[in-house]
Amino acid sequence: MLGGDNPFSNIHGDVLNATPEDDQSKRNLVEELKNRARAAVGRKNWPEAEALYSKGLEVLPDAILYSNRSLVRLSLDKKDEALADADSAIENDSNYAKGYYRRGQALHKLGRRGEALHAFEAGEAKAPEDKSFKTMVAKLAQEVREKGPNVTAPANTPPPPPSKKKAATASTASPTQTTSKAPVASAPEREVVEGEEELGSEVVRGYRKTADGRTTTYFNNELTEEAKALIGDIAPKQVAGEVKMNVAQGASSWNQAGTWEERDMTGWANGRLPELLVGLELPLPGGAGAVRTTELKKLEGDSQITLSRGKRRFLFEYSFELHWELTVTETGAKAKGHLHFPDMSSDCNGEYEVSVQVKPSAPPEAHALIDRHVRPVGGGGAGEEEVLLRPAVAARLAQFVAELQAK
C-alpha cells in the first residue's frame, strides 16, 4: 500500500492510504485519484501523478490507468517502466488503441525504431481514423529507412574521465584537524558606558538626562519643532472610494495572486453532454431514411478547471456509449447500434478514439446506409450530399469543449 515514506502522504494521504471494501467505494476512490492525477499532469508534477495513478492501479487496474501512467513515466525518463505499463494496457484491453500508441512512444525513446513502427501500425489497425497513428507511422518508417531499426551503442565504451574540478577537490581534501578548547578568560571589570548611571552599587540602564535635567528612558522621544515641521501631518486619513483588487482572469475574488485553484465541473458536464449528444437527427440524402442518436449510456468520468500561476487549464476525461438508430424509408426497417468512446479526454486535442458497433439484428437493406453514413469518419470529399453521423457528433463534442472553456 502507498503511504508511510511516500513524499505525497501529507497532501494526498486521504486517498493514498485508503482501503475501500466494496466495489462502489473502489470506483469512487479511483475517480478521485484520476481527478487529482490529471491536475498533477496539468502542473507537470510527474512524480505526484505517478504516485496517484499507481494507487489507482492497485485498487482497480484497467487499460486507461496503465496508459496514463506510461505517459507519466516516459516524462520521468523511466523508459523501461513506461514500456511495461503500455504492454499491461494492451494485455488488459487488446482493443484499446492508445495502449499501442504508448508502446510505440516508449520503444521510440528506447531507440527500438523497428518495434515502435510495428506498435504504431498495430494501433492504426485498431483505430484507422486516428490521424496521430498515421503521422507516427510515416515518421518512423522514414527513420527506419534512414537510420535503421535500432539505435546501436558503441561496444566497450570506456567511462568518461573524472573532471579536473572533481580531481582537484579530491587531491586537496583537508586533513582532519584537532582542536583544543581555549581557556575561558576572566571577564574584565565592567565599565559604565554612555547612557548608564551609577546609583550606589547598582547600574541603572537605558536612562538619559533631558535638557531640563529630568531622567527619562531612551524610548521617550520628544520631537523638536523642526522635526515636527519636517514630518508634517501624518495622522491616518480615510480612503475615498472602494478599493478594487487585481484578480487574475477566471479566478475567485479571494484569489488575487492567481495561485492554485480548482473548480469541479463534473456536475455541469454530466448534464450537458446528454443534452448535446442525444436527439441529434440527420435526414439521409434522397429520402433514403434518417439516422438519429437515442441515448447516452455508461457515461463515466469528470471534468474540472484549474488555475495555476494565472493560467487556466480545462481538464476532462470521459468514456461513454452513444446509441443510434437508422430507419430505412422504403421498408420502414430499423437498424440499431452505438458509438463507443473509450477515452474522450482533454489530451486528445479533439481527435477521440471511437468504434462503431452494429446490432446483429440490423436488416440487410440497412447495411449499405450504415457503411455510407454511420461508419465513415468524414473528410472523404463527398461534397454537399455527405451526411455522416460521426462528424456531426464530433461537432457537438467540440461545442462541449468550447462551452467548458467559456466557464
Coordinates of C-alpha atoms in Angstrom, one line a residue:
M1 CA 0.0 0.0 0.0
L2 CA 1.3 3.5 -0.8
G3 CA 1.9 5.9 2.1
G4 CA 4.3 5.8 5.0
D5 CA 7.5 7.0 3.4
N6 CA 5.6 8.3 0.3
P7 CA 6.5 12.0 -0.1
F8 CA 2.9 12.8 -1.1
S9 CA 1.3 11.3 2.0
N10 CA 0.8 14.7 3.5
I11 CA -1.2 16.2 0.7
H12 CA -2.8 13.0 -0.7
G13 CA -2.8 10.8 2.4
D14 CA -6.6 10.5 2.5
V15 CA -6.6 8.7 -0.9
L16 CA -3.1 7.1 -0.9
N17 CA -3.8 5.4 2.4
A18 CA -7.4 4.5 1.7
T19 CA -8.5 0.8 1.7
P20 CA -12.0 0.6 0.2
E21 CA -14.0 -2.5 0.9
D22 CA -16.8 -2.7 -1.7
D23 CA -16.8 -2.2 -5.5
Q24 CA -18.6 1.2 -5.4
S25 CA -16.1 2.5 -2.9
K26 CA -13.2 1.4 -5.1
R27 CA -14.8 3.1 -8.1
N28 CA -15.2 6.3 -6.2
L29 CA -11.7 6.2 -4.9
V30 CA -10.2 5.6 -8.4
E31 CA -12.3 8.5 -9.9
E32 CA -10.8 10.8 -7.2
L33 CA -7.3 9.5 -7.8
K34 CA -7.7 10.1 -11.6
N35 CA -9.0 13.6 -10.9
R36 CA -6.0 14.5 -8.8
A37 CA -3.6 12.8 -11.1
R38 CA -4.9 14.8 -14.1
A39 CA -4.4 18.0 -12.1
A40 CA -0.8 17.0 -11.3
V41 CA -0.2 16.3 -15.0
G42 CA -1.6 19.8 -15.8
R43 CA 1.1 21.2 -13.4
K44 CA 3.7 18.8 -14.9
N45 CA 4.2 17.3 -11.5
W46 CA 5.1 13.9 -12.8
P47 CA 6.2 12.2 -9.6
E48 CA 2.9 13.2 -7.9
A49 CA 0.9 11.9 -10.9
E50 CA 2.8 8.6 -10.9
A51 CA 2.0 8.0 -7.2
L52 CA -1.7 8.7 -7.8
Y53 CA -2.0 6.5 -10.9
S54 CA -0.1 3.8 -9.1
K55 CA -2.6 3.8 -6.2
G56 CA -5.5 3.6 -8.8
L57 CA -3.9 0.6 -10.4
E58 CA -3.5 -1.0 -7.0
V59 CA -7.3 -0.6 -6.4
L60 CA -8.8 -1.2 -9.9
P61 CA -6.3 -1.9 -12.7
D62 CA -7.5 -1.0 -16.2
A63 CA -6.0 -0.2 -19.6
I64 CA -6.6 3.6 -19.3
L65 CA -4.8 3.9 -16.0
Y66 CA -1.8 1.8 -17.3
S67 CA -1.7 4.0 -20.4
N68 CA -1.8 7.2 -18.4
R69 CA 1.0 6.0 -16.1
S70 CA 3.0 5.0 -19.1
L71 CA 2.8 8.6 -20.3
V72 CA 3.9 9.9 -16.9
R73 CA 6.8 7.5 -16.6
L74 CA 8.0 8.4 -20.0
S75 CA 8.0 12.0 -19.0
L76 CA 10.1 11.0 -16.0
D77 CA 12.6 9.2 -18.4
K78 CA 11.6 5.8 -17.0
K79 CA 11.5 4.3 -20.4
D80 CA 11.5 0.6 -19.5
E81 CA 8.8 1.1 -16.9
A82 CA 6.7 3.1 -19.4
L83 CA 7.0 0.3 -21.9
A84 CA 5.9 -2.3 -19.3
D85 CA 2.8 -0.1 -18.5
A86 CA 2.0 0.2 -22.2
D87 CA 2.2 -3.6 -22.5
S88 CA 0.0 -4.0 -19.5
A89 CA -2.6 -1.7 -21.0
I90 CA -2.7 -3.8 -24.2
E91 CA -2.9 -7.0 -22.2
N92 CA -5.8 -5.6 -20.2
D93 CA -7.7 -4.5 -23.3
S94 CA -6.3 -5.6 -26.7
N95 CA -8.7 -3.2 -28.5
Y96 CA -7.5 -0.1 -26.6
A97 CA -5.6 1.7 -29.4
K98 CA -3.9 4.2 -27.2
G99 CA -2.1 1.3 -25.5
Y100 CA -0.3 0.7 -28.8
Y101 CA 0.4 4.4 -29.1
R102 CA 2.1 4.4 -25.6
R103 CA 4.0 1.3 -26.5
G104 CA 5.3 2.9 -29.7
Q105 CA 6.3 6.1 -27.8
A106 CA 8.3 4.1 -25.2
L107 CA 10.0 1.9 -27.8
H108 CA 10.9 5.0 -29.8
K109 CA 12.5 6.5 -26.7
L110 CA 14.4 3.3 -26.2
G111 CA 15.8 3.5 -29.7
R112 CA 14.0 0.4 -30.9
R113 CA 12.6 2.1 -34.0
G114 CA 11.5 -1.0 -35.9
E115 CA 9.4 -2.3 -33.0
A116 CA 8.0 1.2 -32.4
L117 CA 6.9 1.2 -36.1
H118 CA 5.1 -2.1 -35.6
A119 CA 3.4 -0.8 -32.5
F120 CA 2.1 2.3 -34.3
E121 CA 0.9 0.2 -37.2
A122 CA -1.0 -2.2 -34.8
G123 CA -2.6 0.9 -33.2
E124 CA -3.6 2.3 -36.6
A125 CA -5.3 -1.0 -37.5
K126 CA -7.3 -0.7 -34.3
A127 CA -8.2 3.0 -34.9
P128 CA -7.7 3.7 -38.7
E129 CA -9.4 7.1 -38.4
D130 CA -6.9 8.4 -35.8
K131 CA -4.6 10.8 -37.6
S132 CA -1.9 10.6 -34.9
F133 CA -1.1 7.0 -35.8
K134 CA -0.7 7.9 -39.5
T135 CA 1.7 10.7 -38.6
M136 CA 3.8 8.4 -36.4
V137 CA 3.8 5.5 -38.9
A138 CA 5.1 7.9 -41.6
K139 CA 7.7 9.4 -39.3
L140 CA 9.0 6.0 -38.0
A141 CA 9.1 4.5 -41.5
Q142 CA 11.3 7.3 -42.7
E143 CA 13.6 6.9 -39.6
V144 CA 13.9 3.2 -40.1
R145 CA 14.9 3.7 -43.8
E146 CA 17.5 6.4 -43.0
K147 CA 18.9 5.2 -39.6
G148 CA 18.0 1.5 -39.3
P149 CA 15.5 -0.3 -37.0
N150 CA 17.6 0.1 -33.8
V151 CA 19.9 2.6 -32.1
T152 CA 23.3 0.9 -31.8
A153 CA 25.6 1.9 -29.0
P154 CA 29.4 1.5 -29.4
A155 CA 30.8 -1.6 -27.7
N156 CA 33.1 -1.4 -24.7
T157 CA 32.8 2.4 -24.4
P158 CA 35.1 3.5 -21.5
P159 CA 33.6 5.6 -18.8
P160 CA 34.3 9.3 -19.1
P161 CA 37.4 10.5 -17.1
P162 CA 36.7 12.5 -13.9
S163 CA 36.6 16.2 -14.4
K164 CA 39.6 18.3 -13.4
K165 CA 37.4 20.1 -10.8
K166 CA 36.5 16.9 -9.0
A167 CA 40.1 15.6 -9.2
A168 CA 41.4 18.8 -7.7
T169 CA 38.8 18.7 -5.0
A170 CA 39.8 15.1 -4.1
S171 CA 43.5 15.9 -4.0
T172 CA 43.1 18.9 -1.8
A173 CA 40.8 17.3 0.8
S174 CA 41.5 19.0 4.1
P175 CA 43.1 16.7 6.8
T176 CA 41.4 16.0 10.0
Q177 CA 42.1 18.8 12.4
T178 CA 42.2 18.5 16.2
T179 CA 41.1 21.5 18.2
S180 CA 41.8 22.2 21.8
K181 CA 39.4 24.1 24.0
A182 CA 40.8 27.5 24.7
P183 CA 40.7 28.6 28.4
V184 CA 38.0 31.0 29.2
A185 CA 39.4 34.4 30.0
S186 CA 38.1 36.1 33.1
A187 CA 35.7 38.9 32.4
P188 CA 37.2 42.3 32.7
E189 CA 35.9 44.8 35.2
R190 CA 32.7 46.3 33.8
E191 CA 32.9 49.9 32.6
V192 CA 30.0 52.3 32.7
V193 CA 29.1 53.2 29.1
E194 CA 27.3 56.2 27.7
G195 CA 23.6 56.1 28.7
E196 CA 24.1 54.4 32.1
E197 CA 24.2 56.0 35.5
E198 CA 25.9 54.7 38.7
L199 CA 23.4 54.7 41.6
G200 CA 25.2 53.4 44.6
S201 CA 26.2 49.8 43.9
E202 CA 23.7 49.3 41.0
V203 CA 23.8 50.4 37.4
V204 CA 20.6 51.8 36.0
R205 CA 20.5 51.0 32.3
G206 CA 18.6 52.7 29.5
Y207 CA 18.1 56.1 31.1
R208 CA 19.2 59.5 29.9
K209 CA 19.1 63.1 31.1
T210 CA 16.8 65.6 29.2
A211 CA 17.7 69.2 28.5
D212 CA 15.8 70.3 31.6
G213 CA 17.6 67.9 33.8
R214 CA 14.9 65.2 34.1
T215 CA 15.8 61.5 34.0
T216 CA 13.9 59.6 31.4
T217 CA 14.2 56.4 29.2
Y218 CA 15.6 56.3 25.7
F219 CA 12.1 55.2 24.5
N220 CA 10.7 58.6 25.3
N221 CA 11.0 60.5 22.0
E222 CA 10.3 64.2 22.3
L223 CA 10.2 65.9 18.9
T224 CA 11.6 69.3 18.4
E225 CA 9.7 71.9 16.5
E226 CA 12.0 71.5 13.4
A227 CA 11.3 67.7 13.4
K228 CA 7.5 68.3 13.6
A229 CA 7.7 70.7 10.7
L230 CA 9.7 68.2 8.7
I231 CA 7.4 65.2 9.3
G232 CA 4.2 67.2 8.7
D233 CA 0.7 65.8 9.3
I234 CA 0.9 62.0 9.4
A235 CA -2.5 61.3 11.0
P236 CA -4.4 58.5 9.3
K237 CA -6.8 59.6 6.6
Q238 CA -9.9 57.8 5.3
V239 CA -9.6 56.3 1.8
A240 CA -12.3 57.6 -0.6
G241 CA -14.0 55.1 -2.8
E242 CA -13.9 51.3 -3.0
V243 CA -10.5 49.6 -3.5
K244 CA -10.7 47.1 -6.3
M245 CA -8.5 44.0 -6.1
N246 CA -6.4 43.0 -9.1
V247 CA -7.8 39.4 -9.5
A248 CA -6.5 37.1 -12.2
Q249 CA -9.0 36.4 -15.0
G250 CA -11.1 33.3 -14.2
A251 CA -10.0 33.3 -10.5
S252 CA -12.2 33.6 -7.5
S253 CA -12.5 37.1 -5.9
W254 CA -10.3 36.0 -3.0
N255 CA -7.5 34.7 -5.3
Q256 CA -5.7 38.0 -6.0
A257 CA -2.3 36.3 -6.6
G258 CA -3.7 33.8 -9.1
T259 CA -2.3 30.8 -7.1
W260 CA -3.6 27.2 -7.4
E261 CA -7.3 27.0 -7.6
E262 CA -9.5 24.1 -8.8
R263 CA -13.2 24.1 -9.9
D264 CA -15.1 20.9 -10.3
M265 CA -17.2 21.0 -13.4
T266 CA -18.3 17.3 -13.4
G267 CA -21.9 18.1 -12.4
W268 CA -22.3 20.6 -15.2
A269 CA -20.6 18.3 -17.8
N270 CA -22.6 15.2 -16.8
G271 CA -25.8 17.2 -17.5
R272 CA -24.6 19.0 -20.6
L273 CA -23.2 16.0 -22.6
P274 CA -26.5 14.2 -22.8
E275 CA -28.2 17.5 -23.9
L276 CA -25.7 18.0 -26.7
L277 CA -25.4 14.4 -27.9
V278 CA -28.9 12.8 -27.6
G279 CA -31.6 13.7 -30.1
L280 CA -29.3 14.5 -33.0
E281 CA -31.2 13.6 -36.2
L282 CA -29.8 13.5 -39.7
P283 CA -32.1 13.0 -42.7
L284 CA -30.3 11.0 -45.4
P285 CA -30.0 12.2 -49.0
G286 CA -32.7 11.3 -51.5
G287 CA -35.2 10.4 -48.7
A288 CA -33.4 7.1 -48.2
G289 CA -34.0 7.3 -44.4
A290 CA -32.7 9.0 -41.3
V291 CA -30.3 8.3 -38.5
R292 CA -30.6 9.7 -35.0
T293 CA -29.0 9.4 -31.6
T294 CA -31.3 7.9 -29.0
E295 CA -29.5 7.5 -25.7
L296 CA -26.2 8.2 -23.8
K297 CA -25.1 5.2 -21.7
K298 CA -22.2 4.2 -19.4
L299 CA -21.1 7.8 -19.0
E300 CA -18.1 7.8 -16.7
G301 CA -15.6 10.5 -16.0
D302 CA -15.1 14.0 -14.7
S303 CA -14.0 17.5 -15.7
Q304 CA -12.5 20.5 -13.9
I305 CA -11.0 23.9 -14.5
T306 CA -7.7 24.6 -12.8
L307 CA -5.8 27.9 -12.3
S308 CA -2.1 27.9 -11.6
R309 CA 0.2 31.0 -11.8
G310 CA -2.5 32.9 -13.6
K311 CA -3.0 30.2 -16.3
R312 CA -6.3 28.4 -16.7
R313 CA -6.4 24.7 -17.8
F314 CA -9.5 22.8 -18.8
L315 CA -9.3 19.1 -18.0
F316 CA -11.8 16.3 -18.7
E317 CA -11.8 12.6 -19.3
Y318 CA -14.9 10.6 -20.2
S319 CA -15.9 7.2 -21.6
F320 CA -19.4 6.5 -22.9
E321 CA -21.7 4.8 -25.4
L322 CA -23.8 6.9 -27.7
H323 CA -26.7 4.8 -29.1
W324 CA -28.1 5.4 -32.6
E325 CA -31.0 4.2 -34.7
L326 CA -31.2 4.2 -38.5
T327 CA -34.5 4.0 -40.3
V328 CA -34.9 2.8 -43.9
T329 CA -37.7 4.8 -45.6
E330 CA -38.6 2.2 -48.3
T331 CA -39.2 -0.7 -45.9
G332 CA -39.5 1.0 -42.5
A333 CA -36.8 -1.4 -41.2
K334 CA -34.7 -0.1 -38.4
A335 CA -31.0 -0.8 -37.5
K336 CA -29.5 0.0 -34.1
G337 CA -26.1 0.2 -32.6
H338 CA -23.8 2.6 -30.7
L339 CA -20.6 4.7 -31.0
H340 CA -18.1 3.7 -28.3
F341 CA -15.8 6.4 -26.9
P342 CA -13.3 4.7 -24.6
D343 CA -11.2 7.9 -23.9
M344 CA -12.6 11.3 -24.7
S345 CA -10.1 13.4 -22.8
S346 CA -8.5 16.9 -22.9
D347 CA -5.1 15.5 -24.0
C348 CA -6.6 14.1 -27.3
N349 CA -6.7 17.5 -28.9
G350 CA -10.2 16.8 -30.3
E351 CA -9.3 13.6 -32.1
Y352 CA -11.1 11.0 -30.0
E353 CA -10.9 7.2 -30.5
V354 CA -14.3 5.8 -31.4
S355 CA -15.6 2.5 -32.6
V356 CA -18.9 1.8 -34.4
Q357 CA -21.0 -1.1 -33.1
V358 CA -24.0 -2.5 -35.1
K359 CA -26.5 -4.9 -33.6
P360 CA -26.8 -8.3 -35.4
S361 CA -30.5 -7.7 -35.9
A362 CA -29.8 -5.0 -38.5
P363 CA -31.8 -5.8 -41.7
P364 CA -29.8 -6.4 -44.9
E365 CA -31.2 -3.3 -46.7
A366 CA -29.7 -1.1 -43.9
H367 CA -26.1 -2.2 -44.3
A368 CA -25.3 0.0 -47.2
L369 CA -26.7 3.0 -45.5
I370 CA -24.7 2.2 -42.3
D371 CA -21.5 1.8 -44.3
R372 CA -22.1 5.1 -46.1
H373 CA -23.5 7.4 -43.3
V374 CA -22.6 5.9 -39.9
R375 CA -19.1 4.3 -40.2
P376 CA -17.1 6.9 -42.1
V377 CA -15.1 9.4 -40.1
G378 CA -15.6 12.2 -42.7
G379 CA -13.4 14.3 -44.9
G380 CA -13.8 11.9 -47.8
G381 CA -14.8 14.7 -50.3
A382 CA -18.3 13.5 -50.8
G383 CA -19.4 17.2 -51.2
E384 CA -22.7 18.8 -50.1
E385 CA -24.6 15.5 -50.2
E386 CA -22.3 14.0 -47.5
V387 CA -24.4 13.2 -44.4
L388 CA -22.3 11.5 -41.7
L389 CA -23.1 10.7 -38.1
R390 CA -19.6 10.7 -36.7
P391 CA -18.6 14.2 -37.8
A392 CA -21.9 15.5 -36.5
V393 CA -21.2 14.0 -33.1
A394 CA -17.6 15.4 -33.2
A395 CA -19.1 18.9 -33.8
R396 CA -21.3 18.5 -30.7
L397 CA -18.2 17.4 -28.7
A398 CA -16.3 20.5 -29.9
Q399 CA -19.2 22.6 -28.7
F400 CA -19.0 21.0 -25.3
V401 CA -15.3 21.9 -25.1
A402 CA -15.9 25.5 -26.2
E403 CA -18.6 25.9 -23.5
L404 CA -16.4 24.4 -20.8
Q405 CA -13.6 26.9 -21.8
A406 CA -16.1 29.8 -21.6
K407 CA -16.9 29.0 -18.0

